[in-house]
Coordinates of C-alpha atoms and ligand atoms in Angstrom, one line a residue:
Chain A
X1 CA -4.0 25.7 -14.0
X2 CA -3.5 29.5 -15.2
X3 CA -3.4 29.6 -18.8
X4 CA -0.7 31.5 -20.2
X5 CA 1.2 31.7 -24.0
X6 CA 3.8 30.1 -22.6
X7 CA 4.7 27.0 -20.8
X8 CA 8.1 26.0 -19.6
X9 CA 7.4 22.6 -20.2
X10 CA 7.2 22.9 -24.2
X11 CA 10.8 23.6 -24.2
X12 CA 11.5 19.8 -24.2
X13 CA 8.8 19.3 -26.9
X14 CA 11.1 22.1 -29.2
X15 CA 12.4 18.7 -31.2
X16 CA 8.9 18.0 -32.0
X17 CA 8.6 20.8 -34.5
X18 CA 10.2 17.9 -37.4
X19 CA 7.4 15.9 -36.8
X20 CA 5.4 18.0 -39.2
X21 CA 8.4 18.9 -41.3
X22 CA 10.6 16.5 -41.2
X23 CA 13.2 17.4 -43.8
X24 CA 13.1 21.2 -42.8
X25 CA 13.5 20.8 -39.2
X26 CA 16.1 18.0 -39.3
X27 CA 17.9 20.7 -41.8
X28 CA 17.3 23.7 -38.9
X29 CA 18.6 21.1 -35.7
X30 CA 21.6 19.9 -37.8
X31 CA 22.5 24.0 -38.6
X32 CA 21.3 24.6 -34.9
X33 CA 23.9 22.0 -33.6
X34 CA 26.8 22.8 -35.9
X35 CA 26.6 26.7 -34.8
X36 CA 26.8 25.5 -31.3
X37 CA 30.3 23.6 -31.8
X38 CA 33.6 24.9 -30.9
X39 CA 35.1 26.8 -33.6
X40 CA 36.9 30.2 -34.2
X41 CA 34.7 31.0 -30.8
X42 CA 34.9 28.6 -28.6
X43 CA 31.4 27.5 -27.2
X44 CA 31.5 29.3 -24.0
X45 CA 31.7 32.6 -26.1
X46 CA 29.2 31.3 -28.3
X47 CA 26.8 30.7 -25.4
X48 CA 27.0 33.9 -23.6
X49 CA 26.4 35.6 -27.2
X50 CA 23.4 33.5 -27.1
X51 CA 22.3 34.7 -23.8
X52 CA 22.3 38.2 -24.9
X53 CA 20.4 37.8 -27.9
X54 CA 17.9 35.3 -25.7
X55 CA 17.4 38.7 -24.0
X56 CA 16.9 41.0 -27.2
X57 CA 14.6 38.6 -28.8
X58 CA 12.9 38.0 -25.2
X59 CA 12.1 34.5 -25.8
X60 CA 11.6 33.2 -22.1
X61 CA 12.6 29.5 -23.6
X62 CA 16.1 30.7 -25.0
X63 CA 16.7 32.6 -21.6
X64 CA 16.4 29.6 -19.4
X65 CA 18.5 27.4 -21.9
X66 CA 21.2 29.8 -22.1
X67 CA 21.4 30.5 -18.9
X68 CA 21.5 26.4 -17.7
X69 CA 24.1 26.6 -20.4
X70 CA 25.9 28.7 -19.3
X71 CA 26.0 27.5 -15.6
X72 CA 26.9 24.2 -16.6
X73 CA 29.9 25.8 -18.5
X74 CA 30.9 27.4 -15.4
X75 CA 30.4 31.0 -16.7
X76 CA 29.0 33.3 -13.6
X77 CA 26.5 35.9 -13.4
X78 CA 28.7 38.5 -13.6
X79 CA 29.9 37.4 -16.7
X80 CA 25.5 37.0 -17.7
X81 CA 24.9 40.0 -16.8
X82 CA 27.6 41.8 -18.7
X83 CA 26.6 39.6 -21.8
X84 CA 22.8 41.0 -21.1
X85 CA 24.0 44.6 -21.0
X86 CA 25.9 44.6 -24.1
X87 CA 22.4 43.3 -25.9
X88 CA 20.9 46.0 -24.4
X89 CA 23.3 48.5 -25.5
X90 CA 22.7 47.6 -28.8
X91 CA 19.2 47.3 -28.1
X92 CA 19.2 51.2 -27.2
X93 CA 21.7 52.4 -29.5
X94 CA 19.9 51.0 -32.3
X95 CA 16.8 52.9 -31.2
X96 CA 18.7 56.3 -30.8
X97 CA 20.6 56.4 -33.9
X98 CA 17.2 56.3 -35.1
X99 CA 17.1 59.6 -34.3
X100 CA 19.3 61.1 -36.6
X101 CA 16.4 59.9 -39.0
X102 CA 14.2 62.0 -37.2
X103 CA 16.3 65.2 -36.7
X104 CA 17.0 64.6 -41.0
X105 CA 13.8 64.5 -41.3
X106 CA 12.5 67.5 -39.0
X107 CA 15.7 69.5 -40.4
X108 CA 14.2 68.7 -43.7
X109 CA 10.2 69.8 -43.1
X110 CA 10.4 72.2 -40.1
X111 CA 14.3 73.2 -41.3
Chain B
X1 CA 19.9 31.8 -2.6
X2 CA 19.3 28.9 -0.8
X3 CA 20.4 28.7 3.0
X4 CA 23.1 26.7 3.8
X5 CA 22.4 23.6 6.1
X6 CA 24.2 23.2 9.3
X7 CA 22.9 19.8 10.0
X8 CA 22.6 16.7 8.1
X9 CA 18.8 15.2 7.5
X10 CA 19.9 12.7 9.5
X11 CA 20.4 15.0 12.5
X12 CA 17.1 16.8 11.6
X13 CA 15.2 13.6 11.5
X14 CA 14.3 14.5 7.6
X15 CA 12.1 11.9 5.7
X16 CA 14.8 12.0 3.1
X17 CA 17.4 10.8 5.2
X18 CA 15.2 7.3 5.3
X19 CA 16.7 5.7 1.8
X20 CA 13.4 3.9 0.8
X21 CA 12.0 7.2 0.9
X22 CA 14.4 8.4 -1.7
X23 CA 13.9 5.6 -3.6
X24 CA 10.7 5.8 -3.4
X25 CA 10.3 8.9 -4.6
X26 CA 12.8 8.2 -7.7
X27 CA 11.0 5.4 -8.5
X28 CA 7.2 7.1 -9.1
X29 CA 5.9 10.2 -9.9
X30 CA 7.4 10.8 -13.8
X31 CA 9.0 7.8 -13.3
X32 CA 5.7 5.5 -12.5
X33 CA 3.3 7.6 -15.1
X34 CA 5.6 6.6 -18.0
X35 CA 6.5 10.6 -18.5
X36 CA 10.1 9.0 -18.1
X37 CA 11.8 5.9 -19.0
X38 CA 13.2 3.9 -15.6
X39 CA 17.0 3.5 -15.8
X40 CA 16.1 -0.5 -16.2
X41 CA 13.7 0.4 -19.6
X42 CA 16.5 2.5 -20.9
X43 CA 19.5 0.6 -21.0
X44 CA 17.2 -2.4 -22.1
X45 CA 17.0 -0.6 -25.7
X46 CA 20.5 -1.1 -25.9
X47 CA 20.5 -4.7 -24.6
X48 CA 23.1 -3.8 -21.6
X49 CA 20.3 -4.7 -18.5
X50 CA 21.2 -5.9 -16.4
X51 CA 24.6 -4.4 -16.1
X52 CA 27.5 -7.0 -14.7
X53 CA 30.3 -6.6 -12.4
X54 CA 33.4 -7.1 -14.3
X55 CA 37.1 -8.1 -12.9
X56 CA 37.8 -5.7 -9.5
X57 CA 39.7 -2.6 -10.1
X58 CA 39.2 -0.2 -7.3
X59 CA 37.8 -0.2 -3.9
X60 CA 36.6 2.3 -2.4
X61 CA 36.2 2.7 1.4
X62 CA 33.9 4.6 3.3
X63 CA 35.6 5.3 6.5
X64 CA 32.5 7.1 8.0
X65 CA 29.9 9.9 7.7
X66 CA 31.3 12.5 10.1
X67 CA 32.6 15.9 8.1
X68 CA 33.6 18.8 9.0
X69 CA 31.5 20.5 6.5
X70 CA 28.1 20.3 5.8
X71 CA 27.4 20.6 1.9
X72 CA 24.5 21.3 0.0
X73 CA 25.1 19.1 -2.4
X74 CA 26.2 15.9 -0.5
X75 CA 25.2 12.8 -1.1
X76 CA 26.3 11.2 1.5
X77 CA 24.0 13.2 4.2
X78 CA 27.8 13.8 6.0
X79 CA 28.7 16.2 8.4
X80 CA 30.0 16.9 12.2
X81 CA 26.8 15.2 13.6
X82 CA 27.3 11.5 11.7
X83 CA 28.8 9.1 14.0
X84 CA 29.0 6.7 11.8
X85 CA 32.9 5.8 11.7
X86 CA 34.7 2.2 10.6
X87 CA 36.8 0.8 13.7
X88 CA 40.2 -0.7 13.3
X89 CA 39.1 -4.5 13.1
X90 CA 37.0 -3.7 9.9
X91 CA 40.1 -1.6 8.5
X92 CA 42.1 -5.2 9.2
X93 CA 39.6 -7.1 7.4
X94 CA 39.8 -4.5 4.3
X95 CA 43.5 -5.0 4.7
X96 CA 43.5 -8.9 4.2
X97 CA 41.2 -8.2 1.7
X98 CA 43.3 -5.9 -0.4
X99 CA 46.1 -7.9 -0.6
X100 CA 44.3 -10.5 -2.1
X101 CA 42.4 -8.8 -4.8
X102 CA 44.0 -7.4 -7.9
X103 CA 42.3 -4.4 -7.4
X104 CA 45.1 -1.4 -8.6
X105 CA 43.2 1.5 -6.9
X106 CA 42.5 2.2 -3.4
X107 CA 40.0 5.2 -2.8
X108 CA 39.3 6.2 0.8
X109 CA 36.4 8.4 1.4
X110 CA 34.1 9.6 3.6
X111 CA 32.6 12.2 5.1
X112 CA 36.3 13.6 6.0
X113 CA 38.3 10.2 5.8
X114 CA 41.3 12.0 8.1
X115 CA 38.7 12.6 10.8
X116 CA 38.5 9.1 11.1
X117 CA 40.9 8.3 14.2
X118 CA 42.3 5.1 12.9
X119 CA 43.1 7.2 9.1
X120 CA 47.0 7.2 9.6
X121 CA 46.9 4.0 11.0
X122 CA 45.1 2.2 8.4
X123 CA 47.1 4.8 5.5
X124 CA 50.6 3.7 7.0
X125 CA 49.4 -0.2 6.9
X126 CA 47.8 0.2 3.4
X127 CA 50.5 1.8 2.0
X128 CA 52.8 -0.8 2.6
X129 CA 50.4 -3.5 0.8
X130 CA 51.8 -1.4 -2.3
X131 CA 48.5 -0.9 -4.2
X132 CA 49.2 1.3 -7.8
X133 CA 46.6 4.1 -6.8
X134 CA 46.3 5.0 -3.4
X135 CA 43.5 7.8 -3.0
X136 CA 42.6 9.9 -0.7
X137 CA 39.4 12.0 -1.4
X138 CA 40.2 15.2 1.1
X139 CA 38.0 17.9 1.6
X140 CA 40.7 20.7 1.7
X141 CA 39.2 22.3 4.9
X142 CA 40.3 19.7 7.0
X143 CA 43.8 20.3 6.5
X144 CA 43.1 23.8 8.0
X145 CA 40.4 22.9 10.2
X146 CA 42.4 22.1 13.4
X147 CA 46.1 22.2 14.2
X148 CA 46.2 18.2 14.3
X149 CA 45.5 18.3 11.1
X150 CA 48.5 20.7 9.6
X151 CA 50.9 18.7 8.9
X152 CA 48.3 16.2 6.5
X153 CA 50.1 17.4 3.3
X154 CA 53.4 16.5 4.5
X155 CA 51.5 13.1 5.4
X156 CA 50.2 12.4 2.6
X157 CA 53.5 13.2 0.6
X158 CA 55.4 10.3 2.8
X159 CA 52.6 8.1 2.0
X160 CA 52.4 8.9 -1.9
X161 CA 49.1 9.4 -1.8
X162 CA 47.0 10.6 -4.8
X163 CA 45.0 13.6 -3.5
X164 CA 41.3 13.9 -5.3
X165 CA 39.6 17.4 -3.6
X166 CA 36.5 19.2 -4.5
X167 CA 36.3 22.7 -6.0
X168 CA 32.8 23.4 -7.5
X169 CA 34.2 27.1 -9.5
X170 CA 36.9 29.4 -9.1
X171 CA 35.2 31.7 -7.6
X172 CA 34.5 32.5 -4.2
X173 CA 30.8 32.8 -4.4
X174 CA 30.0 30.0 -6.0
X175 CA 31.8 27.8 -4.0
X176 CA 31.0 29.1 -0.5
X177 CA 27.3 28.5 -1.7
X178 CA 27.3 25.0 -1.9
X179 CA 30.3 24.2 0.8
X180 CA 29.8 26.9 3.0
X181 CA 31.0 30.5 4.4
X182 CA 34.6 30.5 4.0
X183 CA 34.5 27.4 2.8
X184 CA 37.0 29.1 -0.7
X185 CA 39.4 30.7 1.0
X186 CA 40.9 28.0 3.1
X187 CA 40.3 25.5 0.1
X188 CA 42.8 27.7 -1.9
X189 CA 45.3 28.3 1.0
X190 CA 45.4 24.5 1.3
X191 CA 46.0 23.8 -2.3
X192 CA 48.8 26.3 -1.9
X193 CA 49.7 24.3 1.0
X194 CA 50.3 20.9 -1.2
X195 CA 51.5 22.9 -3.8
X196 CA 54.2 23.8 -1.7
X197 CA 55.2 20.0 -0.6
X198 CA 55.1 19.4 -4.1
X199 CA 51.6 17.8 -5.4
X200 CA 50.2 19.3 -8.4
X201 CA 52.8 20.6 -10.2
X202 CA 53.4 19.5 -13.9
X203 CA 55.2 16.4 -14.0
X204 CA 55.2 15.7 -10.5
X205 CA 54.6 12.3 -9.6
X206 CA 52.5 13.4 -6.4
X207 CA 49.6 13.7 -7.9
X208 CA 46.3 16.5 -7.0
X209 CA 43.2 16.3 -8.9
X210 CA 40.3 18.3 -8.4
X211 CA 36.4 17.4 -8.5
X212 CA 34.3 19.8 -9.8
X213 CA 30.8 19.6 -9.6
X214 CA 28.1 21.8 -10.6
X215 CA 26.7 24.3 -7.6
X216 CA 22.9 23.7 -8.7
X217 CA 20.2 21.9 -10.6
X218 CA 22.7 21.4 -13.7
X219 CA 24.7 19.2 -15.6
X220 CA 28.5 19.7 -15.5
X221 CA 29.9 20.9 -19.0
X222 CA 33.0 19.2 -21.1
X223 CA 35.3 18.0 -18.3
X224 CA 38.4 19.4 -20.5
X225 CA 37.3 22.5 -21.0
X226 CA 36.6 23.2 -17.6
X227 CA 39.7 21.9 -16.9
X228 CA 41.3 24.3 -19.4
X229 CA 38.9 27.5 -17.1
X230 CA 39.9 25.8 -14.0
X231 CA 43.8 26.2 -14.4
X232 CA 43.8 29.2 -16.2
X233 CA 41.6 31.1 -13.5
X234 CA 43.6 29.1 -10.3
X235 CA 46.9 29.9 -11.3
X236 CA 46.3 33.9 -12.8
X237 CA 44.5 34.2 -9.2
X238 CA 46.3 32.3 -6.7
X239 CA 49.4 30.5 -8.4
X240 CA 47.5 26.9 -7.8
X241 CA 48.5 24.0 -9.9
X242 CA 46.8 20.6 -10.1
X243 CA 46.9 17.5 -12.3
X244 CA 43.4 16.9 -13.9
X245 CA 39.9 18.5 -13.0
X246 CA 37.3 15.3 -12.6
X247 CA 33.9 16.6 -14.1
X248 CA 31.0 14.7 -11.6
X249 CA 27.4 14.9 -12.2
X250 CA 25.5 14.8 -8.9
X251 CA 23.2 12.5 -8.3
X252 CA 20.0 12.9 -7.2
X253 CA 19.7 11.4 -3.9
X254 CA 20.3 12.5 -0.5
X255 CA 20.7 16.3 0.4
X256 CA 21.2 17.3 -3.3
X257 CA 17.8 15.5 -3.5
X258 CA 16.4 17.8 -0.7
X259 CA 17.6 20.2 -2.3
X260 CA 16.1 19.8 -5.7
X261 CA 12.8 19.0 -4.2
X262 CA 12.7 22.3 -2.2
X263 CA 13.7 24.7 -5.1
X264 CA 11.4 22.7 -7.6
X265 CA 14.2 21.4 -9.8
X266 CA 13.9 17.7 -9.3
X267 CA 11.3 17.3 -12.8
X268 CA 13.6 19.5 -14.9
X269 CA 17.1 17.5 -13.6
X270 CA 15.5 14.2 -14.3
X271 CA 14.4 15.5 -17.6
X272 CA 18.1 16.7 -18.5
X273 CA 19.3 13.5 -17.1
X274 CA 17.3 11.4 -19.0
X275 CA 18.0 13.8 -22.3
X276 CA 21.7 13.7 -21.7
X277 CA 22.0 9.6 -21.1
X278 CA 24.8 8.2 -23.3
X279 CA 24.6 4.4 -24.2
X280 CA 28.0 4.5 -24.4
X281 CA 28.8 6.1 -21.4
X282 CA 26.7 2.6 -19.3
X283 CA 29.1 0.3 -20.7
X284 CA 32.0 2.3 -18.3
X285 CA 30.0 3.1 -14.9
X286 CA 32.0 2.9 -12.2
X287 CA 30.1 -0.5 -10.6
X288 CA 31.3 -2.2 -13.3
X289 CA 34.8 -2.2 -11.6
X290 CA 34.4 -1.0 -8.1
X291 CA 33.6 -2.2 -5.0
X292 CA 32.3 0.4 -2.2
X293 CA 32.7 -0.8 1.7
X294 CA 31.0 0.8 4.2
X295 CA 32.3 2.6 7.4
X296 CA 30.6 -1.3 9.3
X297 CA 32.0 -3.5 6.2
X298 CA 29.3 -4.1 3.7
X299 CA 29.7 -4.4 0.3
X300 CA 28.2 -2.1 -2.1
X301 CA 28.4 -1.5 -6.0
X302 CA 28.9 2.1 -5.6
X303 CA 29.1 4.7 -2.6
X304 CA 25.5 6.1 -3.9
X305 CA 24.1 2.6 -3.4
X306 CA 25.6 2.6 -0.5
X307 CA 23.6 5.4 0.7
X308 CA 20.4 4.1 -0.5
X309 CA 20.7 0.9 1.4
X310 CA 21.2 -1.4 -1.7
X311 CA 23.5 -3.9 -0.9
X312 CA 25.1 -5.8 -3.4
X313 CA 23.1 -8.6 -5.2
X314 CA 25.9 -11.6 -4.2
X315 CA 26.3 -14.0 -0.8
X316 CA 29.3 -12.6 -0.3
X317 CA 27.6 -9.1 1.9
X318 CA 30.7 -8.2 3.8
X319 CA 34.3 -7.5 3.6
X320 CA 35.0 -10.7 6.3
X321 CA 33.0 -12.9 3.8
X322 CA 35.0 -11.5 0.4
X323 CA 34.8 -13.9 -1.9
X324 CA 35.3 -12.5 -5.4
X325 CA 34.0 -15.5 -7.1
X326 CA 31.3 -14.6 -5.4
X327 CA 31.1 -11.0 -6.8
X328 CA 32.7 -11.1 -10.1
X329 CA 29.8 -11.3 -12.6
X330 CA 27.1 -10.2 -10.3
X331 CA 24.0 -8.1 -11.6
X332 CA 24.3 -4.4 -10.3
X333 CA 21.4 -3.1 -8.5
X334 CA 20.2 -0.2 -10.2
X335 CA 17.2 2.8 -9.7
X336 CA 16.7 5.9 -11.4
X337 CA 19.6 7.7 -9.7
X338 CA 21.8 5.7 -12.4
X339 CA 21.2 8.1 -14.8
X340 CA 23.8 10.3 -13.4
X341 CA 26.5 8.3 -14.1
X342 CA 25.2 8.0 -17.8
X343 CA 24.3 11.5 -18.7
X344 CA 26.5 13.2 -21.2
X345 CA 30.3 12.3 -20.8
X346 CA 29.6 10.1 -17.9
X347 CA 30.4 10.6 -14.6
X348 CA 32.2 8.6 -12.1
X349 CA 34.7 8.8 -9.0
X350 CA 37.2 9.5 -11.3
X351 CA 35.3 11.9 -13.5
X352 CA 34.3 11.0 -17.1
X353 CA 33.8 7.9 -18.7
X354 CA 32.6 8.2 -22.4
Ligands
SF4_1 S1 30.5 16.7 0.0 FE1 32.4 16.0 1.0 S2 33.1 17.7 2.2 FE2 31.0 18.1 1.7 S3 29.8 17.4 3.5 FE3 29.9 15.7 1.9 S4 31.6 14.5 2.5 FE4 31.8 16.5 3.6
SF4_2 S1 24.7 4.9 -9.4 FE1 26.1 3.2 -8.8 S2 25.0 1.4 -9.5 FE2 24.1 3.1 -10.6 S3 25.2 3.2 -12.5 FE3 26.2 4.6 -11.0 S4 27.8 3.4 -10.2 FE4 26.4 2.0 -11.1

């Protein structure tokens, strides 16, 4: 068996976590779960907004559980994908505006 | 994307088309090391092993194997090459049968019942036993498939027959992937087609429900808020109406079996079965009130034990011996497949059950 960080298999172990904190992770599942309900978004939106941030965070185990999710709420790759970009816009975007701090501060030493 | 199959694994002399091969797979592996509770252990935490037959509702026919479509996903190994098909004289039996029981629903399936050469025949004799429910699971395709088989929407509507089809999205993709190339496009132009004799529209008492089950290694979501996608998506794009939108979980056994064993899925679907089961949703299984018969006229609790070669635990084996005395009460043969008719909301024939 390769060894590697991560293993798809702990994903069903995530409950696990309030065995050695019981209070606190029954506090974060409860939160968790409540989130997840149908609300002013309904749960499909809530899902895809999920995906995206699966992506932006690039944790492998939210990816595949947002994407079953998703499936099983009949949303289509299209519709994943397009949730995906829009992370990823923001993703960029929050890099470039950065660098308006940069041109401030070049203006500023170099002006 | 996985190629779709032309032939059954009957046809290609699969192992998996052997039932104690499925069953034997369903009943080791996670199942044997303890990874996994069996069906049996679970529903024994909540005292409800072994699960009873209760009083007869529906019965639901098998009228043979032989489709003309050869899904992914089907449980029931069907398509062009099955031969399997029930004769007349075991359609009389059912008859006699029916007419005795109180059962209030009558579900034919198949394969493609209406391929079945006896189907108007044994419709136009059933029909007149005036059952409450008279169901015909119809692939959609068929009614396109071959001229003879046009007017079939006009045939049902003289009958009052309740139409249940299949539709596993609202998109073309999706659906062509696990029923085939082309598979959407004459699906909708048939729905179009009853929707135009009447069945499906609001308030109309010919009634058209549609199955939807996922296309892949996943657990269908809420049934009513697919339902809500499912209407709002077929009528923007194609001015289809329908009744209600029966969420089905499918199974694992048979071709969707294959087919989670080929794209190394079958752990992970256990796993979510197992995570999604619902006590609740065991008291309301659909072998607690059903009766399957198969295309030769045995007795089955359901049409996936039917498939796995589990007959039902009573004397009373086949529709000429019916005896419900006899079958009332009896202990349901279960195996690990069970836990798709327990997971989440439940699924049965007629969608959820929790
Ligand atoms: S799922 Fe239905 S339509 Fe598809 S092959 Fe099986 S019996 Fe035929
Ligand atoms: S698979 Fe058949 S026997 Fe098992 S729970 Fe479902 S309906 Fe009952």
């Amino acid at each position: 068996m390769p060894k590697t960080y991560y293993d798809p298999a702990d994903l069903r172990k995530f409950g696990k976590i309030t065995e050695w904190s019981e209070e606190l992770g029954n506090k974060f599942f409860d939160y968790y779960s409540k989130v997840f309900e149908e609300g002013a978004l309904t749960a499909r939106e809530k899902s895809l907004i999920a995906l995206a941030v699966a992506h932006t965070e690039q944790c492998p185990y939210c990816i595949d559980a947002y994407t079953k999710d998703g499936l099983q709420r009949g949303v289509t790759k299209e519709e994943m994908m397009e949730a995906i970009h829009v992370g990823a816009a923001i993703k960029s975007g929050a890099t470039l505006v950065h660098g308006v701090q940069m041109m401030n501060k070049v203006n500023k030493l170099d002006g | 994307m996985q190629k779709l199959k032309t032939q059954s694994l009957h046809k290609q002399e699969s192992e998996l088309a052997v039932a104690n091969k499925q069953l034997e797979i369903l009943s080791t592996g996670i199942f044997k090391s303890g990874e996994l509770p069996t069906f049996k252990n679970k529903i024994s935490e909540t005292g409800q092993f072994p699960l009873q037959a209760k009083k007869l509702e529906i019965l639901q026919i098998n009228v043979g194997y032989m489709c003309n479509q050869v899904c992914e996903h089907c449980h029931v190994d069907a398509g062009p090459d099955r031969k399997e098909i029930m004769t007349q004289e075991t359609m009389q039996q059912i008859l006699d049968v029916i007419k005795t029981t109180g059962a209030h629903t009558l579900d034919l399936t198949g394969g493609a019942p209406e391929m079945n050469p006896n189907f108007r025949w044994f419709v136009k004799e059933a029909s007149k036993i005036g059952v409450k429910d008279f169901i015909v699971r119809s692939n959609l395709t068929i009614i396109r498939a071959n001229k003879k088989y046009h007017d079939l929407p006009e045939f049902f509507k003289k009958h009052n027959i309740h139409v249940v089809s299949s539709m596993p999205h609202w998109t073309r993709g999706k659906t062509d992937k696990q029923r085939g190339e082309g598979v959407f496009d004459m699906s909708i132009k048939a729905l179009q087609e009853l929707n135009a004799v009447g069945y499906g529209i609001p308030g109309s008492d010919l009634k058209l429900d549609l199955v939807y089950n996922p296309s892949g290694a996943f657990l269908p979501g809420d049934q009513m808020s697919m339902e809500k996608d499912f209407k709002k998506a077929l009528l923007e794009d194609f001015s289809i109406q329908f009744h209600n939108l029966f969420a089905i979980t499918n199974l694992p056994i048979a071709r969707f079996l294959d087919y989670l064993i080929a794209s190394e899925n079958y752990e992970d679907y256990m796993y979510s079965l197992v995570e999604a089961y619902n006590p609740t949703a065991v008291q309301n299984v659909m072998c607690t009130n059903t009766l399957s018969v198969s295309w030769d006229g045995y007795l089955f609790d359901c049409d996936f034990n039917q498939m796995l070669e589990l007959p039902v635990n009573s004397k009373s084996k086949h529709i000429s011996e019916y005896k419900t005395e006899l079958l009332e009460g009896r202990n349901i043969i279960i195996s690990q497949h069970c836990y798709g008719c327990t997971a989440g909301a439940g699924s049965s024939c007629q969608g959820s059950v929790a």
